[in-house]
CSV table of C-alpha atoms and ligand atoms in Angstrom, one decimal:
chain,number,residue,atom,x,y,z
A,1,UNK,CA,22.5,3.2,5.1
A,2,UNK,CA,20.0,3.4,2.7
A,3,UNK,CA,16.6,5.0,3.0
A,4,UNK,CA,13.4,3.3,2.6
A,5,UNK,CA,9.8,5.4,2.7
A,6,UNK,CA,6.3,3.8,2.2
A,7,UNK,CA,3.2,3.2,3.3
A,8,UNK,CA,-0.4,3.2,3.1
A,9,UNK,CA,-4.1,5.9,3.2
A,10,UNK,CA,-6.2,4.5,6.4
A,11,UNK,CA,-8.9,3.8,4.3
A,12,UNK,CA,-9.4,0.3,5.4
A,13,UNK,CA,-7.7,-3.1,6.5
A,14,UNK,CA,-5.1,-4.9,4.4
A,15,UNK,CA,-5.8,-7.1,1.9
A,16,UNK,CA,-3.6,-9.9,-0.3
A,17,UNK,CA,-3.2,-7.6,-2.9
A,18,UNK,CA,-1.5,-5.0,-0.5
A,19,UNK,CA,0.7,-7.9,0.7
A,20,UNK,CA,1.8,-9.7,-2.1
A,21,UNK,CA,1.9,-6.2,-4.3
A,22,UNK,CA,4.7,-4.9,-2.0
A,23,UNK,CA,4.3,-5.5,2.1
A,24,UNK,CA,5.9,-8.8,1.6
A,25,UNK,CA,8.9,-6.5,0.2
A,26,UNK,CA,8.9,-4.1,2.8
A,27,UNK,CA,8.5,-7.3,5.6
A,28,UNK,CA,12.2,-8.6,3.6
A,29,UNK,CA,13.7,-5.4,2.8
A,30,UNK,CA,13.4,-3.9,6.8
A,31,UNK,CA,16.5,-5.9,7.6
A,32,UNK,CA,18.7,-3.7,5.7
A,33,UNK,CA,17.5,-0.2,5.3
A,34,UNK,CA,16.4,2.7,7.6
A,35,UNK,CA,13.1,2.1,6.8
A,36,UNK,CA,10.1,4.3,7.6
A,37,UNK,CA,6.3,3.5,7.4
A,38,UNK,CA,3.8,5.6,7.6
A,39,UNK,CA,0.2,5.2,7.9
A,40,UNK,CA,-1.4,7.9,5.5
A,41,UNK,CA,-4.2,9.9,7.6
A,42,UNK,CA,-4.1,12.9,5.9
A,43,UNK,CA,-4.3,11.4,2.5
A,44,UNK,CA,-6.9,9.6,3.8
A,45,UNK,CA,-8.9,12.6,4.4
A,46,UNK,CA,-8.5,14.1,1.1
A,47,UNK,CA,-11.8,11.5,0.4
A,48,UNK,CA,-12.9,10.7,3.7
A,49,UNK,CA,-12.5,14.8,4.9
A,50,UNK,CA,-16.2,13.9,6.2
A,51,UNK,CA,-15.5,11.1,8.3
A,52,UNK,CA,-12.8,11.2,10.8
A,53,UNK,CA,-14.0,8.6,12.6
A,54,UNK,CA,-13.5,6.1,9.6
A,55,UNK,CA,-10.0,6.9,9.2
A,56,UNK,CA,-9.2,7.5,13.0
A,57,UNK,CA,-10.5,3.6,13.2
A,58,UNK,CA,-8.6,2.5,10.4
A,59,UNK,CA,-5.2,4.0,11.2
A,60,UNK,CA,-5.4,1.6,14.2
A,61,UNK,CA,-6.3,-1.0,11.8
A,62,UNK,CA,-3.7,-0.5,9.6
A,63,UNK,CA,-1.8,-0.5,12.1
A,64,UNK,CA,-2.6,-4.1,13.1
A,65,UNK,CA,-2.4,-5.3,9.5
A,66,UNK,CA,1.1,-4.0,9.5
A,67,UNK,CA,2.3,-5.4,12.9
A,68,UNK,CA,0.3,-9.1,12.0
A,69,UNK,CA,1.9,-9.1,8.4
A,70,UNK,CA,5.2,-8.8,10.3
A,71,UNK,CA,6.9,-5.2,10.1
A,72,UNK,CA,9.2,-5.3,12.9
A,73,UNK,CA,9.0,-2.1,15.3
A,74,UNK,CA,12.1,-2.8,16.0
A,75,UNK,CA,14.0,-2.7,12.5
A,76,UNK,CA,11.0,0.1,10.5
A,77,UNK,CA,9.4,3.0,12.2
A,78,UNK,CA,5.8,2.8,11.6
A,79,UNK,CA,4.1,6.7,12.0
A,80,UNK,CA,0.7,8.3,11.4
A,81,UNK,CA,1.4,11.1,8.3
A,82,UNK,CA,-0.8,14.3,10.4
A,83,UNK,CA,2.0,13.9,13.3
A,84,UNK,CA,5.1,15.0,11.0
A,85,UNK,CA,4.3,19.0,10.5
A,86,UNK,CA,7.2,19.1,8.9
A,87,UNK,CA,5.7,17.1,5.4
A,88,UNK,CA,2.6,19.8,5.5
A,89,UNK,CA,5.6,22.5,4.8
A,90,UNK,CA,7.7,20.5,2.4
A,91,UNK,CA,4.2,20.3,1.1
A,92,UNK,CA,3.6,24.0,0.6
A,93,UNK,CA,7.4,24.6,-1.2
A,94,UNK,CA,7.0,21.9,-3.3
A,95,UNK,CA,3.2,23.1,-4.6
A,96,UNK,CA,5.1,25.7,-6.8
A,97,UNK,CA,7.7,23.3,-8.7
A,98,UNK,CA,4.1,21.5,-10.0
A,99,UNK,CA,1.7,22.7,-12.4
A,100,UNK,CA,-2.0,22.1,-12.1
A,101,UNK,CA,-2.3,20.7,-15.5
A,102,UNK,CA,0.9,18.6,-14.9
A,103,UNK,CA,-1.0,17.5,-12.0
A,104,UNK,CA,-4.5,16.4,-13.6
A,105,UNK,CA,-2.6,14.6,-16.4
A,106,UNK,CA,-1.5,12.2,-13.5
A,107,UNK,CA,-2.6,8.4,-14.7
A,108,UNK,CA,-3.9,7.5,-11.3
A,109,UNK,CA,-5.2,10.9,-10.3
A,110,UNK,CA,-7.2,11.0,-13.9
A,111,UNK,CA,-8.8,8.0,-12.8
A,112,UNK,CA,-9.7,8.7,-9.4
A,113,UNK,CA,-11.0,11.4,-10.9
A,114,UNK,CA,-13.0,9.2,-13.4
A,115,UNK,CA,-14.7,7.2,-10.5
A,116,UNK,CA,-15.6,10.7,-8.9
A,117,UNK,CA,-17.4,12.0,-12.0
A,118,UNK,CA,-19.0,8.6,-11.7
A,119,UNK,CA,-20.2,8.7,-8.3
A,120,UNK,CA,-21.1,12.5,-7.9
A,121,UNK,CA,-21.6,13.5,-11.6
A,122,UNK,CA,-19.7,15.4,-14.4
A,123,UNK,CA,-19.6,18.7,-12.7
A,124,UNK,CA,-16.1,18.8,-11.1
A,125,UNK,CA,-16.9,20.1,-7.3
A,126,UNK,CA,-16.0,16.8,-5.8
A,127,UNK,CA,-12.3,17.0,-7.2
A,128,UNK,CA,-10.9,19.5,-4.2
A,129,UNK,CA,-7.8,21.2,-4.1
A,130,UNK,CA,-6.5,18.6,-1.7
A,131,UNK,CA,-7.9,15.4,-3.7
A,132,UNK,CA,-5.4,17.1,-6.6
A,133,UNK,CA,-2.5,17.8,-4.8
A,134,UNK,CA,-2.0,15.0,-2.7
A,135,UNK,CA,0.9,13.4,-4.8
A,136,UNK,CA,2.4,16.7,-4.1
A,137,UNK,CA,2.2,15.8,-0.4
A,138,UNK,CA,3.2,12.4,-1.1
A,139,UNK,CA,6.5,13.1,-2.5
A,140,UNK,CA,7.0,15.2,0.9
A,141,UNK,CA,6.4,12.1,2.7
A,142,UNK,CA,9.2,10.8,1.1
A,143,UNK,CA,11.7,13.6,0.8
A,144,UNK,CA,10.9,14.6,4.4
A,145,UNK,CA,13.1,11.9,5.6
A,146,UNK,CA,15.2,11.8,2.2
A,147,UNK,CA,14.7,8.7,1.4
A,148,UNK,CA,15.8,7.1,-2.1
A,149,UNK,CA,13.7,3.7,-2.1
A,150,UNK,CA,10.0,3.4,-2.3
A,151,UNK,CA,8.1,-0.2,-2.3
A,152,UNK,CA,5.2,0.2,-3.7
A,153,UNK,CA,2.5,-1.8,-6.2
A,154,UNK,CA,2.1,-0.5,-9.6
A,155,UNK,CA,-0.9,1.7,-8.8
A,156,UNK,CA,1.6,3.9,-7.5
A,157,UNK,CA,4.5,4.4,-9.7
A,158,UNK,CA,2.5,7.8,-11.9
A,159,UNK,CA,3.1,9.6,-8.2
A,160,UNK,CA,6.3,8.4,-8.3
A,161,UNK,CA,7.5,9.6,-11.4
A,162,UNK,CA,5.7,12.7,-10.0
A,163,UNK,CA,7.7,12.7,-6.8
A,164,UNK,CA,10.9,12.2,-8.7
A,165,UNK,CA,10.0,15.5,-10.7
A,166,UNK,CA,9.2,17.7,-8.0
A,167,UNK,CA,12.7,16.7,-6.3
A,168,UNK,CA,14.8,17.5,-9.4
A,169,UNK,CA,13.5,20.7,-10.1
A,170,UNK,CA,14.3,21.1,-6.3
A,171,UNK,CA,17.4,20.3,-6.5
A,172,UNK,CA,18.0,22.2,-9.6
A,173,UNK,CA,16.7,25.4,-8.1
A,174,UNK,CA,17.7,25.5,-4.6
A,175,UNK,CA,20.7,23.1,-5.0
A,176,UNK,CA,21.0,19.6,-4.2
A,177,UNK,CA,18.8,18.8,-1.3
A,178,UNK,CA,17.0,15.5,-1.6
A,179,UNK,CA,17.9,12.1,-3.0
A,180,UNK,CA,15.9,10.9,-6.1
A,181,UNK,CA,13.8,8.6,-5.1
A,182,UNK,CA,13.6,4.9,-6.9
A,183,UNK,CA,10.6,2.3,-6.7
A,184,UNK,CA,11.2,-0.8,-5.6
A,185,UNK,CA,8.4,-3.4,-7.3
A,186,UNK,CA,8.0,-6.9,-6.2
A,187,UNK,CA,7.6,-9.7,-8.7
A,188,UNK,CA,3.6,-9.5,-8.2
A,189,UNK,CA,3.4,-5.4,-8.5
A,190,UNK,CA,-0.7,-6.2,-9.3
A,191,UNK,CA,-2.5,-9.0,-7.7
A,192,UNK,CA,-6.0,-9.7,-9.8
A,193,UNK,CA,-9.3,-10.2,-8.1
A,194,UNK,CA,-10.8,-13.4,-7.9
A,195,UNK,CA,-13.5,-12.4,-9.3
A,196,UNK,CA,-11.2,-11.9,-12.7
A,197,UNK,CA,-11.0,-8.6,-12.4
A,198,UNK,CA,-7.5,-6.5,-13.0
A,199,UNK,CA,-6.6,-5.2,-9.9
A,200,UNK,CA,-7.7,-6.4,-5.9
A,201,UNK,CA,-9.5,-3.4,-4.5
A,202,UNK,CA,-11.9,-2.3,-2.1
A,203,UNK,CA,-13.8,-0.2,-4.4
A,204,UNK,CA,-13.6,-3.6,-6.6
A,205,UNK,CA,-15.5,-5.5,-3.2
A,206,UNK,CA,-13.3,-8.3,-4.0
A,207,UNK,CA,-10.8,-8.4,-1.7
A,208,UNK,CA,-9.2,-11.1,0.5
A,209,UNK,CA,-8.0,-9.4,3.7
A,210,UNK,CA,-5.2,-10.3,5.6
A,211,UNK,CA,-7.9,-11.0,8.5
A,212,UNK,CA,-10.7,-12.8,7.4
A,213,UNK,CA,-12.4,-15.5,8.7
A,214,UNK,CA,-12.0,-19.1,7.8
A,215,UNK,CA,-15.6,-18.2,6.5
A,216,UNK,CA,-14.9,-15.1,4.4
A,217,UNK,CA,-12.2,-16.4,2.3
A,218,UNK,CA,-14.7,-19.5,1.6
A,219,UNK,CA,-17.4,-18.0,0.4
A,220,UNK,CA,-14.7,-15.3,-2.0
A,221,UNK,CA,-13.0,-18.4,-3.2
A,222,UNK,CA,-16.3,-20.5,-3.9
A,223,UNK,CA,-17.3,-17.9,-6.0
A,224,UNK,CA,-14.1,-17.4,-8.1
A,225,UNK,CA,-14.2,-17.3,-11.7
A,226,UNK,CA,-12.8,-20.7,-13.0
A,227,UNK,CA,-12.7,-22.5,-16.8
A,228,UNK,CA,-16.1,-21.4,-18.1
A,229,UNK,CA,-15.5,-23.8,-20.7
A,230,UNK,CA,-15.6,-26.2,-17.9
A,231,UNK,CA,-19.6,-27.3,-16.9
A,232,UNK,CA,-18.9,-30.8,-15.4
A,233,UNK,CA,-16.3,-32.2,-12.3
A,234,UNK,CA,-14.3,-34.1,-15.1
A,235,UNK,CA,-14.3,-31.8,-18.3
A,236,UNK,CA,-10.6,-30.7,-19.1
A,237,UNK,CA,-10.0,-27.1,-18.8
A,238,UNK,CA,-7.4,-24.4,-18.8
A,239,UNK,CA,-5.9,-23.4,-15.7
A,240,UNK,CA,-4.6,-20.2,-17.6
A,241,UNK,CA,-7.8,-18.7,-17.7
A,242,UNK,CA,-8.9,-19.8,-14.3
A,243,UNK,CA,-8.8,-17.5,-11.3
A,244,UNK,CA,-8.0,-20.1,-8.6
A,245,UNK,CA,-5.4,-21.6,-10.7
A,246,UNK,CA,-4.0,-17.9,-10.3
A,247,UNK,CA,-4.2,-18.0,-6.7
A,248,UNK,CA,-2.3,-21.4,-5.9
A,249,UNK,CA,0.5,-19.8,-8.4
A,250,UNK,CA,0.7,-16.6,-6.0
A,251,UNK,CA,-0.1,-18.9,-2.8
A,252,UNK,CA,3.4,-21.0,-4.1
A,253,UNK,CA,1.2,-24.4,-3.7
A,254,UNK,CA,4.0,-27.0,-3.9
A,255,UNK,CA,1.5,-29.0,-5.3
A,256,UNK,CA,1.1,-26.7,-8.5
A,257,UNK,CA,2.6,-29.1,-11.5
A,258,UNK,CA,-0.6,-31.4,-10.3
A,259,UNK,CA,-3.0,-28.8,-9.9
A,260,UNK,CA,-2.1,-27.9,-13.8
A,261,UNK,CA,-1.9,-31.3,-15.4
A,262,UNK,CA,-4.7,-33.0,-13.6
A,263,UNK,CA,-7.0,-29.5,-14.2
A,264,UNK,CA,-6.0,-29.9,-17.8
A,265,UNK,CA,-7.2,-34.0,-18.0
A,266,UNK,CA,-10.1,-33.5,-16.4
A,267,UNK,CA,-9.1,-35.9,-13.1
A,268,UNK,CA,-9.8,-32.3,-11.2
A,269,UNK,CA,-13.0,-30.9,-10.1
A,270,UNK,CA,-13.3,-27.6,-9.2
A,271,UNK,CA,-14.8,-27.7,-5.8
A,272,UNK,CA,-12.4,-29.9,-4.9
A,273,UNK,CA,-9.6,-27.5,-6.2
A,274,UNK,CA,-11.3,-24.5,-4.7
A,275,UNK,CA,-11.1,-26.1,-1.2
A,276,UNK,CA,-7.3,-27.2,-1.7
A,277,UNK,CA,-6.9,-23.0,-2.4
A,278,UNK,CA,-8.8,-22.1,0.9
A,279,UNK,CA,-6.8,-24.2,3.1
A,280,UNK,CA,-3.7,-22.6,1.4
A,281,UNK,CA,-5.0,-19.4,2.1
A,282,UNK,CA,-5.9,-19.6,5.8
A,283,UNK,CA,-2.3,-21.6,6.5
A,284,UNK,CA,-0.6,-18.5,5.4
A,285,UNK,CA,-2.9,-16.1,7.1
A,286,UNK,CA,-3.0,-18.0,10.1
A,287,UNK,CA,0.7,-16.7,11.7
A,288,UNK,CA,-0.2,-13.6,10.5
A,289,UNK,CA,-3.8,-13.7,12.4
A,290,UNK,CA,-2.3,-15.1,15.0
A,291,UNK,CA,0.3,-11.7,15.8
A,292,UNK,CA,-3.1,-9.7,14.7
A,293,UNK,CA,-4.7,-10.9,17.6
A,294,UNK,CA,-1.9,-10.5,19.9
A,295,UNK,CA,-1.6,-6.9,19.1
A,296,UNK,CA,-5.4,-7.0,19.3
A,297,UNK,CA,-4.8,-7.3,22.7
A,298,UNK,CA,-2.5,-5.3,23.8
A,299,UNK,CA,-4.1,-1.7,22.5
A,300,UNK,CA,-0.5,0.1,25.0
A,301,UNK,CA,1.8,-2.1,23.1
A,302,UNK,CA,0.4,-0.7,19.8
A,303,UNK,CA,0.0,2.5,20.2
A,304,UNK,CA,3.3,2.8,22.2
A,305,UNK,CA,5.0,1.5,18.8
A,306,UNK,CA,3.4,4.1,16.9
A,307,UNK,CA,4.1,6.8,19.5
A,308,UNK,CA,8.1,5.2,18.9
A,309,UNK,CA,7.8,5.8,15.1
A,310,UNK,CA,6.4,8.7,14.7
A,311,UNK,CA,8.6,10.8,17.4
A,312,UNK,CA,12.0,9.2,15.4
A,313,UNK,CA,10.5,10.0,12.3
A,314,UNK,CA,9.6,13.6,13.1
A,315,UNK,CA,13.9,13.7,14.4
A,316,UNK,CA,14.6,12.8,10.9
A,317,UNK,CA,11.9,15.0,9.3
A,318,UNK,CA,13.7,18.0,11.1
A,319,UNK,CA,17.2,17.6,10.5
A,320,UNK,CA,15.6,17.3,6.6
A,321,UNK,CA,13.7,20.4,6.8
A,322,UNK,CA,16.5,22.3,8.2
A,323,UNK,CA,18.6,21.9,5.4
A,324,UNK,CA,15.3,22.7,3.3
A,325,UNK,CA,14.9,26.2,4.9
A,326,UNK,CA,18.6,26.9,4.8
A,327,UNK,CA,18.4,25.9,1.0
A,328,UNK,CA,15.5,27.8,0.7
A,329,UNK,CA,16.6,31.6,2.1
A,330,UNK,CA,13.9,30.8,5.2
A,331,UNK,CA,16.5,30.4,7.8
A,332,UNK,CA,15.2,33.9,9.2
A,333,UNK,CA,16.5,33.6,12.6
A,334,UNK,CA,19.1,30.8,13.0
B,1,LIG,N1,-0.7,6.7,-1.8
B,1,LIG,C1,-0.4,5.6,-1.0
B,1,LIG,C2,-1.6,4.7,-1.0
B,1,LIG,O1,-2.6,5.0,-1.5
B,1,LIG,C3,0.0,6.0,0.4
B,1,LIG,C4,1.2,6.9,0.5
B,1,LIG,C5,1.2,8.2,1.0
B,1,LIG,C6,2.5,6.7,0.2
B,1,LIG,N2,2.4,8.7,1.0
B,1,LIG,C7,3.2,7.8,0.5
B,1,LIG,C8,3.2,5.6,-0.4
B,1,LIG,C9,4.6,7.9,0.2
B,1,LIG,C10,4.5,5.7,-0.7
B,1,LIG,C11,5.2,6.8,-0.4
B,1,LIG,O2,-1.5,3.6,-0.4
B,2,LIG,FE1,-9.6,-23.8,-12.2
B,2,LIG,FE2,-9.0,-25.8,-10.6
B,2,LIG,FE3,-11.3,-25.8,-12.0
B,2,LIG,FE4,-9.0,-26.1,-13.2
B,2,LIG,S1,-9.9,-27.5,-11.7
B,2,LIG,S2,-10.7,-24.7,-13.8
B,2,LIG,S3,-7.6,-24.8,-12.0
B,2,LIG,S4,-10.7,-24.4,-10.3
């Protein structure tokens, strides 16, 4: 069987860009691969290394998201990153078969590092040694259980290609070791903000997460950027340029030839059309908020499940790094 490896920093709960940018894959795809999930608290601590507490909280809340999205514990082990020693070590071997410059030329580490300069200045001491080299530990995440598919969004593919680099020269070197990994993108790799903005993020602050309130999504989607061509109820206007128009399209409203054609005669008003997009929204997050909140209560079940993930994770993470060592000349004593 195939081998699937993914997964997300603790940085914060789930939002529709995570889902429809590749969680809804990983939910479909669980059914026919050895999939592993992990829940990235180490990464998360290259930029939070200051807070534990945030992204101690938010590995549980991840967590959650992933359990109420519907990832199965029964078909993909879901594990927290710091619990698998073994990807710290794959880490270290694989920091030689990358050069720094390689490294900083990385299109989403150049600009994470661009937002840093922004935030703390132009003087480089908030870009740390582990900030740099974590898509070095991320493509031990993935080789530590050798896995050769990984659904991501798009944001991810540079430490991809990365990862796929740093496991050829591997294999070159120390003979063949590790699959090559592949990415799998769903059909929506990057979900825009409502706010018309490029990309849903949190840094953005315009996210829709998997559990808000009836409330939040409400007052997000009231203040979506529509047809500013459009003043009054019945001026006609282009759904193409409109961000809810965008939304029905990735809610699939079966209603969406209407939405178009009455949007472009004018017979729709855009309150009325906003509020057709909010109740489209809360019926698809309400299963999902409705497993949230069973989880929610049930704190042993949870962390049982994660206790399950990791510990078959870590079997697999061995039997990798075995061969690794063996490969490697550091079989000292076997
Ligand atoms: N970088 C990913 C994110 O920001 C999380 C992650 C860590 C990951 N290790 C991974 C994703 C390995 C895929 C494969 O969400
Ligand atoms: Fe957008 Fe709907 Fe207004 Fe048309 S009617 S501009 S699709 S919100």
């Amino acid at each position: 069987m195939e081998t699937i490896l993914t997964g997300d920093r603790a940085t914060g709960r789930l939002h529709l860009g995570h889902y429809f940018g590749s969680l809804e894959n990983r939910i479909k795809m669980q059914y026919n691969y050895d999939t592993y999930i992990l829940i990235a608290d180490v990464q998360a601590l290259t930029d939070n290394f200051s807070n534990p507490k945030k992204v101690r909280d938010n590995v549980y809340e991840v967590a959650l998201d992933y359990l109420a999205a519907g990832i199965d514990p029964k078909q993909a082990h879901i594990y927290i990153q710091s619990l698998i020693p073994e990807t710290a070590e794959l880490t270290v071997y694989f920091s030689n078969l990358v050069s720094v410059s390689r490294l900083f030329r990385n299109p989403t580490t150049k600009f994470e590092v661009a937002q840093k300069k922004e935030l703390f200045g132009n003087n480089g001491e908030s870009i740390t040694y582990g900030f740099l080299g974590y898509p070095v530990s991320q493509a031990a995440d993935i080789a530590c259980v050798n896995a050769n598919l990984v659904p991501v969004g798009e944001d991810q593919l540079p430490h991809l290609e990365q990862a796929r680099e740093i496991v050829r020269k591997f294999n070159k070197i120390y003979g063949e070791t590790f699959n090559v990994p592949e990415p799998v993108l769903s059909k929506n790799p990057r979900i825009k903000g409502l706010d018309g903005n490029e990309k849903m993020s949190k840094s953005l602050n315009n996210c829709i997460y998997l559990s808000d309130s009836e409330e939040e999504v409400a007052k997000k989607v009231m203040s979506a950027v529509t047809d500013p061509a459009k003043i009054k109820k019945d001026d006609p206007a282009n759904p193409d340029v409109c961000m809810v128009y965008y939304y029905h399209k990735l809610m699939k409203n079966p209603n969406i030839d209407n939405v178009c054609k009455e949007c472009k005669n004018g017979q729709r008003g855009c309150v009325f059309c906003k509020r057709e997009l909010i109740n489209n929204i809360m019926q698809f997050l309400e299963p999902i908020q409705e497993r949230r909140r069973y989880y929610e209560n049930r704190p042993e079940e949870v962390e049982k499940i994660l206790k399950e993930g990791t510990e078959a994770t870590r079997k697999k993470a061995m039997e990798v790094m075995k061969r690794v060592r063996e490969h490697m000349k550091l079989d000292y004593f076997e």
